[in-house]
CSV table of C-alpha atoms in Angstrom, one decimal:
chain,number,residue,atom,x,y,z
A,1,MET,CA,0.0,0.1,0.0
A,2,LYS,CA,2.8,2.4,0.8
A,3,PHE,CA,4.2,2.8,-2.8
A,4,ASN,CA,0.8,4.0,-4.0
A,5,THR,CA,-0.4,6.2,-1.2
A,6,CYS,CA,-0.4,9.9,-0.5
A,7,CYS,CA,-1.0,11.7,2.8
A,8,PHE,CA,-1.9,15.3,3.4
A,9,ILE,CA,-0.4,18.0,5.7
A,10,GLY,CA,-1.6,21.6,6.1
A,11,PRO,CA,-3.2,24.0,8.5
A,12,LYS,CA,-6.7,23.8,10.0
A,13,VAL,CA,-7.3,27.4,9.3
A,14,PHE,CA,-6.1,29.7,6.5
A,15,ARG,CA,-7.4,32.7,4.7
A,16,ARG,CA,-10.9,32.2,3.3
A,17,ASP,CA,-10.2,34.4,0.2
A,18,LYS,CA,-7.5,31.8,-0.8
A,19,LEU,CA,-10.1,28.9,-0.8
A,20,PRO,CA,-10.9,28.8,-4.4
A,21,GLU,CA,-7.3,29.0,-5.5
A,22,ILE,CA,-6.1,26.4,-3.1
A,23,LEU,CA,-9.0,24.0,-4.0
A,24,GLU,CA,-8.2,24.3,-7.7
A,25,LYS,CA,-4.4,23.8,-7.1
A,26,THR,CA,-5.2,20.8,-4.9
A,27,ARG,CA,-7.6,19.2,-7.4
A,28,ARG,CA,-5.0,19.5,-10.1
A,29,GLU,CA,-2.2,17.9,-7.9
A,30,VAL,CA,-4.5,15.0,-6.7
A,31,SER,CA,-5.4,14.3,-10.4
A,32,LYS,CA,-1.7,14.4,-11.3
A,33,LEU,CA,-0.9,12.0,-8.4
A,34,ALA,CA,-3.7,9.6,-9.6
A,35,GLU,CA,-2.2,9.7,-13.1
A,36,GLU,CA,1.2,8.7,-11.7
A,37,GLY,CA,-0.3,5.7,-10.0
A,38,ILE,CA,-1.3,6.9,-6.5
A,39,ARG,CA,-4.5,5.1,-5.5
A,40,ASN,CA,-4.8,5.7,-1.7
A,41,PHE,CA,-5.2,9.1,-0.2
A,42,VAL,CA,-4.9,9.4,3.6
A,43,SER,CA,-6.2,12.3,5.7
A,44,ALA,CA,-5.6,12.8,9.4
A,45,GLY,CA,-8.3,15.4,9.6
A,46,LEU,CA,-11.6,16.7,8.3
A,47,THR,CA,-11.2,20.4,8.6
A,48,GLY,CA,-9.0,23.1,6.8
A,49,PHE,CA,-6.6,21.8,4.3
A,50,ASP,CA,-7.4,18.1,5.0
A,51,ALA,CA,-11.1,18.8,4.1
A,52,ILE,CA,-10.0,20.5,0.8
A,53,CYS,CA,-7.8,17.4,0.0
A,54,CYS,CA,-10.7,15.0,0.9
A,55,LEU,CA,-13.1,17.0,-1.4
A,56,ALA,CA,-10.4,16.9,-4.2
A,57,VAL,CA,-10.1,13.2,-3.9
A,58,LEU,CA,-13.9,12.7,-4.0
A,59,HIS,CA,-14.0,14.9,-7.1
A,60,ALA,CA,-11.2,12.9,-8.8
A,61,LYS,CA,-13.0,9.6,-7.9
A,62,GLU,CA,-15.8,10.7,-10.4
A,63,LYS,CA,-13.3,10.0,-13.2
A,64,ILE,CA,-11.1,7.3,-11.5
A,65,PRO,CA,-13.4,5.3,-9.3
A,66,GLU,CA,-10.6,3.0,-8.0
A,67,LEU,CA,-9.1,5.9,-5.9
A,68,ARG,CA,-9.6,5.3,-2.2
A,69,LEU,CA,-10.1,8.0,0.5
A,70,ILE,CA,-9.0,6.9,4.0
A,71,CYS,CA,-9.8,9.3,6.9
A,72,ILE,CA,-8.3,8.9,10.4
A,73,VAL,CA,-10.8,10.2,12.8
A,74,PRO,CA,-10.9,10.6,16.6
A,75,LYS,CA,-13.2,8.5,18.7
A,76,GLU,CA,-16.8,8.7,17.5
A,77,LYS,CA,-18.0,10.8,20.5
A,78,TYR,CA,-15.5,13.5,19.6
A,79,LEU,CA,-15.9,13.4,15.8
A,80,PHE,CA,-18.2,16.4,15.3
A,81,HIS,CA,-17.9,18.1,18.6
A,82,GLY,CA,-17.6,21.8,18.4
A,83,TYR,CA,-17.2,22.2,14.6
A,84,GLY,CA,-20.4,24.3,13.8
A,85,VAL,CA,-20.9,25.0,10.1
A,86,ASP,CA,-18.0,22.5,9.2
A,87,ARG,CA,-20.1,19.6,10.6
A,88,LYS,CA,-22.1,19.0,7.3
A,89,ARG,CA,-19.0,19.0,5.2
A,90,MET,CA,-17.3,16.6,7.7
A,91,GLU,CA,-20.3,14.3,7.7
A,92,TYR,CA,-20.3,14.3,3.8
A,93,ILE,CA,-16.6,13.4,3.8
A,94,CYS,CA,-17.2,10.6,6.3
A,95,GLU,CA,-20.1,9.2,4.4
A,96,HIS,CA,-18.2,9.2,1.1
A,97,ALA,CA,-14.8,8.0,2.5
A,98,ASP,CA,-13.8,4.5,1.6
A,99,GLU,CA,-12.5,3.8,5.1
A,100,LEU,CA,-12.6,5.5,8.4
A,101,VAL,CA,-9.8,4.5,10.8
A,102,VAL,CA,-10.6,5.4,14.4
A,103,CYS,CA,-7.8,6.8,16.5
A,104,ASP,CA,-8.1,5.9,20.1
A,105,ALA,CA,-6.0,8.5,21.8
A,106,GLY,CA,-6.4,11.4,24.1
A,107,PRO,CA,-6.9,15.0,22.8
A,108,SER,CA,-3.3,16.1,23.4
A,109,GLU,CA,-1.8,13.1,21.5
A,110,ARG,CA,-4.4,12.5,18.9
A,111,MET,CA,-2.9,14.5,16.0
A,112,GLU,CA,0.6,13.0,16.6
A,113,LYS,CA,-0.8,9.5,16.6
A,114,ARG,CA,-2.7,10.2,13.4
A,115,THR,CA,0.3,11.7,11.7
A,116,ARG,CA,2.6,8.8,12.6
A,117,TRP,CA,-0.1,6.3,11.2
A,118,MET,CA,-0.6,8.1,7.9
A,119,VAL,CA,3.2,8.8,7.3
A,120,LYS,CA,3.9,5.2,7.9
A,121,LYS,CA,1.5,4.2,5.2
A,122,ALA,CA,2.5,6.8,2.5
A,123,ALA,CA,5.2,7.3,0.0
A,124,VAL,CA,4.1,10.8,-1.0
A,125,CYS,CA,3.0,13.8,1.1
A,126,LEU,CA,0.9,16.7,-0.4
A,127,ALA,CA,1.5,19.8,1.7
A,128,TYR,CA,0.2,23.3,2.0
A,129,LEU,CA,2.2,25.5,4.3
A,130,PRO,CA,1.3,29.2,4.0
A,131,ARG,CA,3.3,29.9,7.1
A,132,PHE,CA,5.2,27.6,9.5
A,133,GLU,CA,3.4,27.6,12.8
A,134,ASP,CA,1.6,25.3,15.2
A,135,GLY,CA,1.9,21.6,14.6
A,136,THR,CA,1.9,21.8,10.7
A,137,GLU,CA,5.6,22.4,10.4
A,138,LYS,CA,6.3,19.6,12.9
A,139,ARG,CA,4.1,17.2,10.9
A,140,PHE,CA,5.7,18.3,7.6
A,141,ARG,CA,9.3,17.7,9.0
A,142,TYR,CA,8.3,14.3,10.3
A,143,ALA,CA,7.1,13.3,6.8
A,144,ILE,CA,10.4,14.5,5.3
A,145,SER,CA,12.4,12.7,8.0
A,146,ASN,CA,10.6,9.5,7.2
A,147,GLY,CA,11.5,9.6,3.5
A,148,LEU,CA,8.3,10.8,1.9
A,149,GLU,CA,8.4,12.8,-1.4
A,150,CYS,CA,6.8,16.0,-0.4
A,151,ARG,CA,4.8,18.1,-2.9
A,152,MET,CA,3.8,21.5,-2.1
A,153,ILE,CA,0.7,23.5,-2.9
A,154,LYS,CA,2.0,27.1,-3.5
């Protein structure tokens, strides 16, 4: 699975005026990765850049149905807690994902555990890093240190 798998790394929050541009660039890159033989796409989140990537994969699946979207999610009771308007988009992604992997970890270690799981499974990382801050840079550096080919959305 590793050789044909891509994971995503990016911020939960970014400038909303950039959304159309980021979505279009992400769709193009996901399509390009699919043309190169990537079949599995792993997301460790359902908000921000992860949500954009999930939607890009679901869009690409319309032309290439053998693509798989795998989402690593927190325990069910925390899944949609506190996300307000993003809840409908998150539910849509979960309903259309090919696989949901439940991460059984506490809030402080959840993202780290999900990152380790997806990096272990992937050969390629698609990243959007508008600025280096919070845990995004740490996850990106972890992917690089584990030998993933990293492609950037600029």
